Short mmCIF file of C-alpha atoms in Angstrom, two decimals:
data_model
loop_
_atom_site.label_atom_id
_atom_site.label_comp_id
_atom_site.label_asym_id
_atom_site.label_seq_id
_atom_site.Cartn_x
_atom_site.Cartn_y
_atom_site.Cartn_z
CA UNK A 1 50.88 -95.98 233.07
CA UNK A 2 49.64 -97.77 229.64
CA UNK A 3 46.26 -98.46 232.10
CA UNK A 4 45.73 -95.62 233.44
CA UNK A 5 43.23 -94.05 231.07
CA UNK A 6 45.92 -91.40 230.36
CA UNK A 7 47.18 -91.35 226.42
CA UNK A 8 50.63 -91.74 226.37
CA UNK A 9 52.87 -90.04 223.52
CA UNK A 10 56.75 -89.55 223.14
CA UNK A 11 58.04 -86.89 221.33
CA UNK A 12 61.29 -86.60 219.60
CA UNK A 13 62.31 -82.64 219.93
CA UNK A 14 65.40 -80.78 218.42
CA UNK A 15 65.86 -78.50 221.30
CA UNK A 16 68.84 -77.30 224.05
CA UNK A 17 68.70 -77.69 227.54
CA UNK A 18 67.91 -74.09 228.18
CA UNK A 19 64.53 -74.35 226.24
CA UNK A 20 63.47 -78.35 226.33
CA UNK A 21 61.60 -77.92 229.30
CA UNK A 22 59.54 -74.67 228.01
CA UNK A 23 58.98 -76.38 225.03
CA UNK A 24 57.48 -79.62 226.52
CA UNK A 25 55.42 -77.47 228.63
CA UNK A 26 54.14 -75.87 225.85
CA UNK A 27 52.81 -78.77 223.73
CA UNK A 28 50.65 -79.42 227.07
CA UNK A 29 48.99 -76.32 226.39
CA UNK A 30 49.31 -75.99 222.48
CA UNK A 31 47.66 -79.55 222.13
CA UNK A 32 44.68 -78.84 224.40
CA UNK A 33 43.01 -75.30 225.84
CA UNK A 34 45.81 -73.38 223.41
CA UNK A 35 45.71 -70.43 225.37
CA UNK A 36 48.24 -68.79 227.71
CA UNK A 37 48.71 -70.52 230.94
CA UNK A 38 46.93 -67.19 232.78
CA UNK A 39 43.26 -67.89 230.97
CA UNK A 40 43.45 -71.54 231.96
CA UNK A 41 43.94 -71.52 236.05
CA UNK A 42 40.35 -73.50 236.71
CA UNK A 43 41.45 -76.21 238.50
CA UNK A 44 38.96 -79.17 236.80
CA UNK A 45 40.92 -77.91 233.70
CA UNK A 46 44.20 -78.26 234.81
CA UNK A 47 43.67 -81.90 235.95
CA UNK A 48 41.43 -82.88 233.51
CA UNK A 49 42.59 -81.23 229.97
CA UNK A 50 46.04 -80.31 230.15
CA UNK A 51 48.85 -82.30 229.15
CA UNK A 52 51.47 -83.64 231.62
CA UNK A 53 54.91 -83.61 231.05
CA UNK A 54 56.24 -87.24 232.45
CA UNK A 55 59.72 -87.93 230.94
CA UNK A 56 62.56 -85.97 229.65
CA UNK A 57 65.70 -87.70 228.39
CA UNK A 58 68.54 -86.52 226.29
CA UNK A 59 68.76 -89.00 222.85
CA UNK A 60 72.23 -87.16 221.58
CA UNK A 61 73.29 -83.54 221.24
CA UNK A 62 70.26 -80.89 220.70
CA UNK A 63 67.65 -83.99 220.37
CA UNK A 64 65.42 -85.26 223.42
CA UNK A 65 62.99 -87.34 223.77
CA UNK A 66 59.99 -86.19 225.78
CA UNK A 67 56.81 -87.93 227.31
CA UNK A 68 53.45 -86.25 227.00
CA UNK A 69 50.11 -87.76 228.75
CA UNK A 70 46.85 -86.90 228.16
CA UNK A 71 43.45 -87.85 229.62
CA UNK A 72 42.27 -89.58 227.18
CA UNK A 73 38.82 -88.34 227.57
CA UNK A 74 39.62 -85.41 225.45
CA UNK A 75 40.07 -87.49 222.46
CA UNK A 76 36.03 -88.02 222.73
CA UNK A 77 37.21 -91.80 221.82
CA UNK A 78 36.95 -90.50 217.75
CA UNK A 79 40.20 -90.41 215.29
CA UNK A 80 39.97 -87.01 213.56
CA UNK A 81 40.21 -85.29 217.49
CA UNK A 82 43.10 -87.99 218.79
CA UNK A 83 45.26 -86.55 215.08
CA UNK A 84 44.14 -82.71 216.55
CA UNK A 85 45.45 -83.61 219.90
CA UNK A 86 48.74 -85.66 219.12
CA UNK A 87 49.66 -83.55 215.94
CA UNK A 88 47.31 -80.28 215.93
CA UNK A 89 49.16 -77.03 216.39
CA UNK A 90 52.53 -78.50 217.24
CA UNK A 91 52.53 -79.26 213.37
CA UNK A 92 53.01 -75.21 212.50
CA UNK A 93 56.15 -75.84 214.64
CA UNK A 94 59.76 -77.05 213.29
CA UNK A 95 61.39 -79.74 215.20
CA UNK A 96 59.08 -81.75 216.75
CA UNK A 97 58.16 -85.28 215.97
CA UNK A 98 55.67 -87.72 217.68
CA UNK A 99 57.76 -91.75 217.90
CA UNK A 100 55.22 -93.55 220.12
CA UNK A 101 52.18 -93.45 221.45
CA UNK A 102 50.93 -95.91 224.08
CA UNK A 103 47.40 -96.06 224.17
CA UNK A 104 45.11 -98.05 227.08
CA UNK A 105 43.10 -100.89 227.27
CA UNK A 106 40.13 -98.54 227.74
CA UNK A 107 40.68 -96.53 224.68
CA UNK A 108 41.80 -99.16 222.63
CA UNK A 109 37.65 -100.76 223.58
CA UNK A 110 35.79 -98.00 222.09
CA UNK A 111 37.07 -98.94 218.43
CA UNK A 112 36.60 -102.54 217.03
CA UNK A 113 40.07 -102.83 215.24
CA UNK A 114 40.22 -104.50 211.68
CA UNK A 115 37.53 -106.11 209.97
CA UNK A 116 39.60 -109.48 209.58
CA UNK A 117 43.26 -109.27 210.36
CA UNK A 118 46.14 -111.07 209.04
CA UNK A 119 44.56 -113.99 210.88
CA UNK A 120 41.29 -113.62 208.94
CA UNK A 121 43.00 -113.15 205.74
CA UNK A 122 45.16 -116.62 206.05
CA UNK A 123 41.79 -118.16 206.64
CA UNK A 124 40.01 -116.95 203.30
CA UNK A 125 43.27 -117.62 201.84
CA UNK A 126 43.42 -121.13 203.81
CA UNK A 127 47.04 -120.84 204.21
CA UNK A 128 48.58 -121.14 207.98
CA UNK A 129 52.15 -121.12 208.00
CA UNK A 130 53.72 -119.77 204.90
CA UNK A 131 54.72 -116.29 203.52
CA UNK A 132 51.82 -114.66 201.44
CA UNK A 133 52.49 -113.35 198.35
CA UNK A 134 50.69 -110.27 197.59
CA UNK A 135 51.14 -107.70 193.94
CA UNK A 136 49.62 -104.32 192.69
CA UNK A 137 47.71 -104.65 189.34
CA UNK A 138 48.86 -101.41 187.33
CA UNK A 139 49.73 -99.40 185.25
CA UNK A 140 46.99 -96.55 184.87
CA UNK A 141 45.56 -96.56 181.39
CA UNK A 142 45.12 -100.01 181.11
CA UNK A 143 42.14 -101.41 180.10
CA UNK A 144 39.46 -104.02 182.39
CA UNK A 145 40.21 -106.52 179.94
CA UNK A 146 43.97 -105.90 179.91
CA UNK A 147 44.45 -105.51 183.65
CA UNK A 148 42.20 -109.14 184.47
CA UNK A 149 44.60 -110.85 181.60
CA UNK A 150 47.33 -109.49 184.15
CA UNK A 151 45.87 -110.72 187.18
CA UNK A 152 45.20 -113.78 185.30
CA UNK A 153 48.37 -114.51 184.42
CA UNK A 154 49.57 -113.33 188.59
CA UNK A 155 47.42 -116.14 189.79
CA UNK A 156 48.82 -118.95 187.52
CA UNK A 157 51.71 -117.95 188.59
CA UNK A 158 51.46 -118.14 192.46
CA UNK A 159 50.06 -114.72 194.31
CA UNK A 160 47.80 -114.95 196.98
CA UNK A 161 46.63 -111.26 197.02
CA UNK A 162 46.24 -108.90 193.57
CA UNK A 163 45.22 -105.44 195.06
CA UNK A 164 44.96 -102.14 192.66
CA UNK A 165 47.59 -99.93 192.38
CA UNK A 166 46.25 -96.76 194.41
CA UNK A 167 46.08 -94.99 190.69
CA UNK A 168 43.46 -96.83 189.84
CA UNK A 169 39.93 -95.68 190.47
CA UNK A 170 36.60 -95.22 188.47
CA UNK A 171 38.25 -93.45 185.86
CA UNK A 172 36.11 -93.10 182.08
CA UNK A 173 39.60 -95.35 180.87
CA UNK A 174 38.87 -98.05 183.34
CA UNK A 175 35.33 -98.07 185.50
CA UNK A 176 35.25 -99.58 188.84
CA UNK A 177 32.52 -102.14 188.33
CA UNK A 178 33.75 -103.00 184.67
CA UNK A 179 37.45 -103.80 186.53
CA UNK A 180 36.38 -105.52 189.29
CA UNK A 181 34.02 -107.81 186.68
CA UNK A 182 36.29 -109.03 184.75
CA UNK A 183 39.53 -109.51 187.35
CA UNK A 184 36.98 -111.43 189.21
CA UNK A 185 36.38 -113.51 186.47
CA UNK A 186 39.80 -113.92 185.62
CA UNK A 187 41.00 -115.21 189.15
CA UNK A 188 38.07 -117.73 189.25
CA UNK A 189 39.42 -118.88 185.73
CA UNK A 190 42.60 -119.27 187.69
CA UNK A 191 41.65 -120.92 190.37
CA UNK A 192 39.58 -123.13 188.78
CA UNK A 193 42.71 -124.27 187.03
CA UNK A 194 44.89 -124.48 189.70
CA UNK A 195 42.84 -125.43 193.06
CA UNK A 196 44.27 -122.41 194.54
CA UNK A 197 42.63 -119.38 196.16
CA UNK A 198 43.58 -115.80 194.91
CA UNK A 199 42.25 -112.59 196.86
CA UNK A 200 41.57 -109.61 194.73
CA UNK A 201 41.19 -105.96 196.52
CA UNK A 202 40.41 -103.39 194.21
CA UNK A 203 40.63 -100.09 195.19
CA UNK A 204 37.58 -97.96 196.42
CA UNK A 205 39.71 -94.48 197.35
CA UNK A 206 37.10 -91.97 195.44
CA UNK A 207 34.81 -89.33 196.09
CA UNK A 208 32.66 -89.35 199.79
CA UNK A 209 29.60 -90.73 198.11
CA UNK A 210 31.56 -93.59 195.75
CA UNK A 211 33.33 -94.77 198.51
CA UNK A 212 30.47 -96.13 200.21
CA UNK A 213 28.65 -96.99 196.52
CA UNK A 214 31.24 -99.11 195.36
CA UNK A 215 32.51 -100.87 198.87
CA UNK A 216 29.05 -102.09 198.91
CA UNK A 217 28.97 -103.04 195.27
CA UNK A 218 32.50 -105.15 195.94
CA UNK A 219 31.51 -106.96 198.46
CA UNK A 220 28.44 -107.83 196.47
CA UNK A 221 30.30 -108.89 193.31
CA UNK A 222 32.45 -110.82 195.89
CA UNK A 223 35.82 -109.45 196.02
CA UNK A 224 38.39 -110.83 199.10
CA UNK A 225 38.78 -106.85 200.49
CA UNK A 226 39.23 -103.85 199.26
CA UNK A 227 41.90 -101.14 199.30
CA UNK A 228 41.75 -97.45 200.70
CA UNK A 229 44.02 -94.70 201.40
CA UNK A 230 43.41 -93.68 204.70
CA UNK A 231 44.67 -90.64 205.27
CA UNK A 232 43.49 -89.04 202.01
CA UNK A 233 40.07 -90.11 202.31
CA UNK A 234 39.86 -89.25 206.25
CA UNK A 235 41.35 -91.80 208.87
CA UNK A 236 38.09 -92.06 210.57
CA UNK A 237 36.13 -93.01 206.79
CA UNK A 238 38.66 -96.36 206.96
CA UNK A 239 37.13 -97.16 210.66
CA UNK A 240 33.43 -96.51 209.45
CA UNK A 241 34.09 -98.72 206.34
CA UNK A 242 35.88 -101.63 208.55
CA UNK A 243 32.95 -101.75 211.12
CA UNK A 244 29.86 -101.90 208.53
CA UNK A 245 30.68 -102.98 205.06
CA UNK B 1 48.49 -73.95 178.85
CA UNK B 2 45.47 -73.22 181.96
CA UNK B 3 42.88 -74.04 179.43
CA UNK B 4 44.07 -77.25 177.76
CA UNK B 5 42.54 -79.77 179.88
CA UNK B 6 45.86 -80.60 181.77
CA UNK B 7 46.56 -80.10 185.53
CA UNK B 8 50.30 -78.17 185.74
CA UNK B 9 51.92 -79.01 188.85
CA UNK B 10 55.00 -76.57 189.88
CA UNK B 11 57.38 -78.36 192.25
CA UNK B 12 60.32 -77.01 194.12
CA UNK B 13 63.22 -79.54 193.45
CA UNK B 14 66.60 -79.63 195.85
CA UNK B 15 68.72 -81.25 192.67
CA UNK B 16 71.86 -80.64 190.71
CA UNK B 17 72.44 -80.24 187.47
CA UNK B 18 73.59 -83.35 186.80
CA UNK B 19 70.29 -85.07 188.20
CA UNK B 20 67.39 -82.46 188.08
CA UNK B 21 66.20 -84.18 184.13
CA UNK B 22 66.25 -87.49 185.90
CA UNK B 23 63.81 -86.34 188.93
CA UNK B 24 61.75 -84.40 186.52
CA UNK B 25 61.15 -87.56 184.24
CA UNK B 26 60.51 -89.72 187.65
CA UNK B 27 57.90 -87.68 188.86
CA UNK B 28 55.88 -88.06 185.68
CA UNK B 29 56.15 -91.67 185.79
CA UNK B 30 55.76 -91.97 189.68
CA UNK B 31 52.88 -89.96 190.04
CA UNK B 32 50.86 -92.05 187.00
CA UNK B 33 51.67 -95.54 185.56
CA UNK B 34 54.46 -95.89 188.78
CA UNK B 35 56.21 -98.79 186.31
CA UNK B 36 59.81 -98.62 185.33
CA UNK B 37 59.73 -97.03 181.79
CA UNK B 38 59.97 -99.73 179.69
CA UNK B 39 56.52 -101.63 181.18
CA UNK B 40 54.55 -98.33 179.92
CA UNK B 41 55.71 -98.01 175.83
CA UNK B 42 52.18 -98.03 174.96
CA UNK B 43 51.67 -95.11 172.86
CA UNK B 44 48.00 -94.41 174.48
CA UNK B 45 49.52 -94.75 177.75
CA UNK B 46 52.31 -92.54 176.85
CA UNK B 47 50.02 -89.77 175.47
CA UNK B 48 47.23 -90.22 177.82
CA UNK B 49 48.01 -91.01 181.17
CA UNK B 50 51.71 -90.49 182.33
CA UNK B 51 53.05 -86.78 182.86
CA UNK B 52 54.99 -84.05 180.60
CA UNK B 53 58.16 -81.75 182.28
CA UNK B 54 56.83 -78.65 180.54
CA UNK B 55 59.47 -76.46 182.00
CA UNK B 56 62.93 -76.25 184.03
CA UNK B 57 64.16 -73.35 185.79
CA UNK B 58 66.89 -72.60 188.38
CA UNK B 59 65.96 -70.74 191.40
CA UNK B 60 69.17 -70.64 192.94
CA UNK B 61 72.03 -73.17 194.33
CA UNK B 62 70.95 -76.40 193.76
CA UNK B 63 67.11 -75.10 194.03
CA UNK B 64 65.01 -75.88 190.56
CA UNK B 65 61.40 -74.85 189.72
CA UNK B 66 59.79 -77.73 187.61
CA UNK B 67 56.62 -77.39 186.02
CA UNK B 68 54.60 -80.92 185.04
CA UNK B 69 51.47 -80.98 183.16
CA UNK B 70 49.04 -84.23 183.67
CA UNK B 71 45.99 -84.62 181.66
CA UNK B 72 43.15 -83.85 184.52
CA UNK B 73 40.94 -87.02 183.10
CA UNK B 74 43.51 -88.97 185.25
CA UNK B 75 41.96 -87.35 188.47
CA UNK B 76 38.71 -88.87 187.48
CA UNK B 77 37.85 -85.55 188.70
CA UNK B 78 37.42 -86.42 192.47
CA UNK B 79 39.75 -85.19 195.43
CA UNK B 80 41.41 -88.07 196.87
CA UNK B 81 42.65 -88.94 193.17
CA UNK B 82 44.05 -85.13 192.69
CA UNK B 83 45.92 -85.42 196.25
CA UNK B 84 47.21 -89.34 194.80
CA UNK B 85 48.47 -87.52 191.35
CA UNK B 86 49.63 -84.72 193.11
CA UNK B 87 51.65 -85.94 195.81
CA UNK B 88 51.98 -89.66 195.85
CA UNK B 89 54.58 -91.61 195.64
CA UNK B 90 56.30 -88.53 195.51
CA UNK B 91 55.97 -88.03 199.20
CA UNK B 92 57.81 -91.02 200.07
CA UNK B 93 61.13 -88.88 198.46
CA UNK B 94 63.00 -85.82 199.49
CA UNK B 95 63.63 -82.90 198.71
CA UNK B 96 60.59 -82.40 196.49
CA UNK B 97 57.48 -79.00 197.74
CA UNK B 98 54.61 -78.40 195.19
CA UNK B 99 54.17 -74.69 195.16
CA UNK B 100 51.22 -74.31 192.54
CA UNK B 101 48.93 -75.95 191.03
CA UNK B 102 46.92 -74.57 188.08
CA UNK B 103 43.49 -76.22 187.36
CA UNK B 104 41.67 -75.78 183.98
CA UNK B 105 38.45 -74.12 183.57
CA UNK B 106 36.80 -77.55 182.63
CA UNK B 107 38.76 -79.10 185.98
CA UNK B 108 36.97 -77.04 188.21
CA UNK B 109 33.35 -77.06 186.52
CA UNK B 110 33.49 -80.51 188.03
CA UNK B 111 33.11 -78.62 191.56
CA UNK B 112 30.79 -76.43 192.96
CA UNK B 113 33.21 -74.17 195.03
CA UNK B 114 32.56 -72.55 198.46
CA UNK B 115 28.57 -73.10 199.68
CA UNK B 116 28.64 -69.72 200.40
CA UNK B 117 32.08 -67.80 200.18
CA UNK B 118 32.98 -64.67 201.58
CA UNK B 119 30.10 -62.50 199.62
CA UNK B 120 27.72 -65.10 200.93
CA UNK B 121 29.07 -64.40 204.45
CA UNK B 122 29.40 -61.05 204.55
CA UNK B 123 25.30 -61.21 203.21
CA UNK B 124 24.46 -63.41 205.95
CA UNK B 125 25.84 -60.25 208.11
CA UNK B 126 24.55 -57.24 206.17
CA UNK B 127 28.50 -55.80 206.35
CA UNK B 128 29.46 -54.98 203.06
CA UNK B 129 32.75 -52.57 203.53
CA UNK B 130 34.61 -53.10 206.23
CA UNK B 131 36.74 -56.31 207.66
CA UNK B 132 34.96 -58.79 209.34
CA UNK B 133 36.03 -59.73 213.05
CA UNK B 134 36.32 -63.54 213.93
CA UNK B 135 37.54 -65.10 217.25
CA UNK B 136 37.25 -68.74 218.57
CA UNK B 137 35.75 -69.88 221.76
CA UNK B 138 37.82 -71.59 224.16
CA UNK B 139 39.46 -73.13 226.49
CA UNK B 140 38.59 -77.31 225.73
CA UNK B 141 36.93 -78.17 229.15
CA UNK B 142 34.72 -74.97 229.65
CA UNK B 143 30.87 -76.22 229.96
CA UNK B 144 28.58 -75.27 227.40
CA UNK B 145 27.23 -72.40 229.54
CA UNK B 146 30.62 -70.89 230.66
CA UNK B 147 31.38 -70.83 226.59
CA UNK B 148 28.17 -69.07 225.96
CA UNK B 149 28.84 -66.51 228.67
CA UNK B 150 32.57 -66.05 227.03
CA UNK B 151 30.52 -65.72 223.16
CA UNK B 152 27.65 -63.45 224.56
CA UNK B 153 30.92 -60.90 226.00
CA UNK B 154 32.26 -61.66 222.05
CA UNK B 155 29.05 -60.40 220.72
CA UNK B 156 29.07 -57.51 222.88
CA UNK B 157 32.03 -56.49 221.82
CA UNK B 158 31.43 -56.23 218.02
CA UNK B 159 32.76 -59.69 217.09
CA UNK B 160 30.69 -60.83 213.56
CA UNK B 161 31.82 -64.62 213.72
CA UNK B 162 32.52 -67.00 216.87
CA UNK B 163 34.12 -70.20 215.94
CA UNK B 164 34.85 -73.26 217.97
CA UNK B 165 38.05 -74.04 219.18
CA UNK B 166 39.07 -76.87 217.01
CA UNK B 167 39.20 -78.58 220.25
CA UNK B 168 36.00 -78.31 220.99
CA UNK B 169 33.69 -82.12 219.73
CA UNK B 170 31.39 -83.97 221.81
CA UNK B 171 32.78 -84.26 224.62
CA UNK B 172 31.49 -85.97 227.76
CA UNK B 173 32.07 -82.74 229.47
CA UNK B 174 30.79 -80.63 226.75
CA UNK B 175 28.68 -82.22 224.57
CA UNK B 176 27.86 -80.69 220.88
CA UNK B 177 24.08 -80.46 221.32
CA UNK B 178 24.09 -78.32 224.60
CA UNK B 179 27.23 -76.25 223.36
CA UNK B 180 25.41 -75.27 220.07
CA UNK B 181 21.91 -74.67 222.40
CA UNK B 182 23.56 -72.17 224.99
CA UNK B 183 25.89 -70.47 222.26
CA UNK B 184 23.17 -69.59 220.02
CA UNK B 185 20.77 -68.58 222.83
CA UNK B 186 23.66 -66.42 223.97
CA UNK B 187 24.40 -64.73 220.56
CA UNK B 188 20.67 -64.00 220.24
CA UNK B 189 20.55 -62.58 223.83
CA UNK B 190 23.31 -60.29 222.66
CA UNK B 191 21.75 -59.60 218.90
CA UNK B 192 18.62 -58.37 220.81
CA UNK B 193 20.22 -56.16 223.26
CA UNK B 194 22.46 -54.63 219.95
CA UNK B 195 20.57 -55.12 216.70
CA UNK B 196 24.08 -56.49 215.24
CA UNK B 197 23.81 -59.81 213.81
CA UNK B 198 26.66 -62.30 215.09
CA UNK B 199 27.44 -65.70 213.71
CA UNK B 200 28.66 -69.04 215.59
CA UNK B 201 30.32 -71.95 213.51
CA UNK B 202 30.47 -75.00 215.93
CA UNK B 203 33.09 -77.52 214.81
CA UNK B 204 31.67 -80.70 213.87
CA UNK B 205 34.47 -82.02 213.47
CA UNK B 206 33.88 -85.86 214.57
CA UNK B 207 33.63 -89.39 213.74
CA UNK B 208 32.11 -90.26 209.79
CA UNK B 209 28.51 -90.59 211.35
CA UNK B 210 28.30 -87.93 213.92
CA UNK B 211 29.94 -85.15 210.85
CA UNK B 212 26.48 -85.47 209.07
CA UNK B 213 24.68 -85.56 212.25
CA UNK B 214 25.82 -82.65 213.72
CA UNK B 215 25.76 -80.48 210.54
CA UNK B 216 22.19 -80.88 209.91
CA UNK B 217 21.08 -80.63 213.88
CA UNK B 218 23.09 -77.37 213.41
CA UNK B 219 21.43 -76.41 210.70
CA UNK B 220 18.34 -77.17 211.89
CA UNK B 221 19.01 -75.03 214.99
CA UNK B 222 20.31 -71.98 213.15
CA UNK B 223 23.64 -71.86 213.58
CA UNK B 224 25.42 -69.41 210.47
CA UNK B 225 28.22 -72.33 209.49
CA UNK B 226 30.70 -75.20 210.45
CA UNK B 227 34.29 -75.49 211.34
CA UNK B 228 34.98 -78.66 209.72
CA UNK B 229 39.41 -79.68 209.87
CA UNK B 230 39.28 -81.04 205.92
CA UNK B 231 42.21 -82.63 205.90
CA UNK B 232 41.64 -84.86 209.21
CA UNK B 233 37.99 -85.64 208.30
CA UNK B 234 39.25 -85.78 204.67
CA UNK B 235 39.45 -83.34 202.17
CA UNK B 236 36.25 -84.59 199.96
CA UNK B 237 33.87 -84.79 203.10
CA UNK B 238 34.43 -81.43 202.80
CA UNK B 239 33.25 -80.75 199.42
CA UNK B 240 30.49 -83.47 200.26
CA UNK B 241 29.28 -81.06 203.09
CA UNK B 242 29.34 -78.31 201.10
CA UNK B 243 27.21 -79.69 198.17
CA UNK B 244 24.41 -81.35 200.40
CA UNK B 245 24.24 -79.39 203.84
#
């Protein structure tokens, strides 16, 4: 089924067994033409849009688990539409939560996946077979100067990775550009003592326009990654940023 | 309080007695500097940055109302920040529902608001008095033409605004560009026949490139707005559309 160009997602659904059926059938619709079943007889739709019901199983007493497929076409291969059809309306419902989703080889080749990987990171890093170490820089309110003496002091002592706490953005405080200058500067001072590599991802979650501004001044000023909060700055703004900065 | 330059969050706690002081205090700490309270003792930090319990109230059985007050420059007066201070870490625990938010006068001089709001809207339409009827076009897998027949019978029938079905993107079957064509050359067809304006808000709803594509082909082509999902897309692209569409 996982090839079948069909999208694949299991539900988790308080529910009895009078209504688990009614309700499964009802995420087919909710999830795709949202209208009643009688405004949606065309046939093309019906095997083409709607959801199919595949698998009901009881997990304990009220709670089942319940296997939805979609064509996968109707995601238009783009994130914000694939959230709208595995979590759109159903999410004004109570009980209902999505476990797994299986999705094919076909869908998963329309999206490039991450920029580097773990792989890719162990390679900057040059380390192959043990544990990375990995820290947030905080708190809020610190200043450039204080927060690089930090990192400073994180790299003589061992991590691999110093990302910013999410808190941290371009705030009057604490810019962006001053930050990432001077925790650059102190890793290099670091390394340079110690032979070792240190990573440093500062965080670029800000408005539309900054995000964009400051991932390309980063990468410029030569920082190992960067770090974003997906799902507050749109899911789809993470994929953009991994396939072109 | 509104006007003093801080943000005051009210939050629904599930607590006792016993521990409702203890969650209060957490919040203000998890939400800013997110460092146990004795790595944050500096007094600028401490006046500056982390948050205040302005007020505890009990709503009933083991129900509190907690009001916090942050000073807004911690926002750095962008969305994705706000939604971080708001509901952060904080998300990760239960028991825990904001239920208002008051912003400051300055706060929200930092945003231009609505690109047109409802006066706008009812302008664009010439109906100043009575309600305004919207609908949505649907089902997902109708073809651009067999939507514009459905919004033409809309239009006919007194309807002022025809939205997309949030289901409704670029699909293979349906693409945005021919959708927006036949549903605007239906509207019109209808407009002439009636002399009462309609408008038709495609969703553009999409990837990060196709968003700004599709809202200024739109534009270009006439349509009267956009249904954009802001929290899929993310909430700032949004407020970026409204500033520069």
């Amino acid at each position: 089924m996982a090839n079948t160009n069909r999208l694949l997602v299991t539900h988790q659904i308080e529910a009895s067994h009078d209504t688990i059926q009614d309700i499964a059938d009802d995420i087919c619709i909710e999830q795709t033409v949202e209208v009643v079943k009688q405004l949606a007889q065309d046939r093309w739709i019906q095997e083409n849009i709607i959801g199919r019901v595949e698998e009901i199983s009881q997990k304990r007493d009220n709670t089942f688990l319940v296997v939805i497929s979609y064509p996968e076409e109707i995601t238009a291969y783009q994130l914000p539409q694939l959230l709208s059809v595995l979590y759109g309306n159903i999410s004004l419902k109570s009980g209902i939560k999505i476990v797994g989703i299986e999705f094919s080889d076909n869908f998963l080749s329309h999206f490039s996946g991450p920029g580097f990987g773990i792989d890719g990171i162990r390679r900057l890093l040059n380390i192959e077979n043990r544990p990375l170490l990995a820290t947030a820089l905080k708190p809020m309110g610190k200043t450039p100067k204080e927060l690089a003496e930090l990192a400073y002091k994180l790299a003589l002592g061992g991590i691999d990775i110093i990302k910013d706490d999410h808190g941290l953005v371009d705030h009057s405080f604490c810019s962006f550009k001053e930050r990432v200058r001077c925790c650059l500067s102190a890793i290099n001072k670091a390394e340079e003592e110690t032979g070792k590599r240190v990573l440093y991802f500062p965080n670029i979650t800000d408005s539309y326009e900054k995000i964009l501004e400051h991932a390309g001044k980063g990468k410029e000023m030569g920082v190992g990654g960067f770090l974003v909060s997906p799902m507050i700055v749109g899911l789809d703004t993470m994929r953009y940023l991994s396939d072109n900065i």
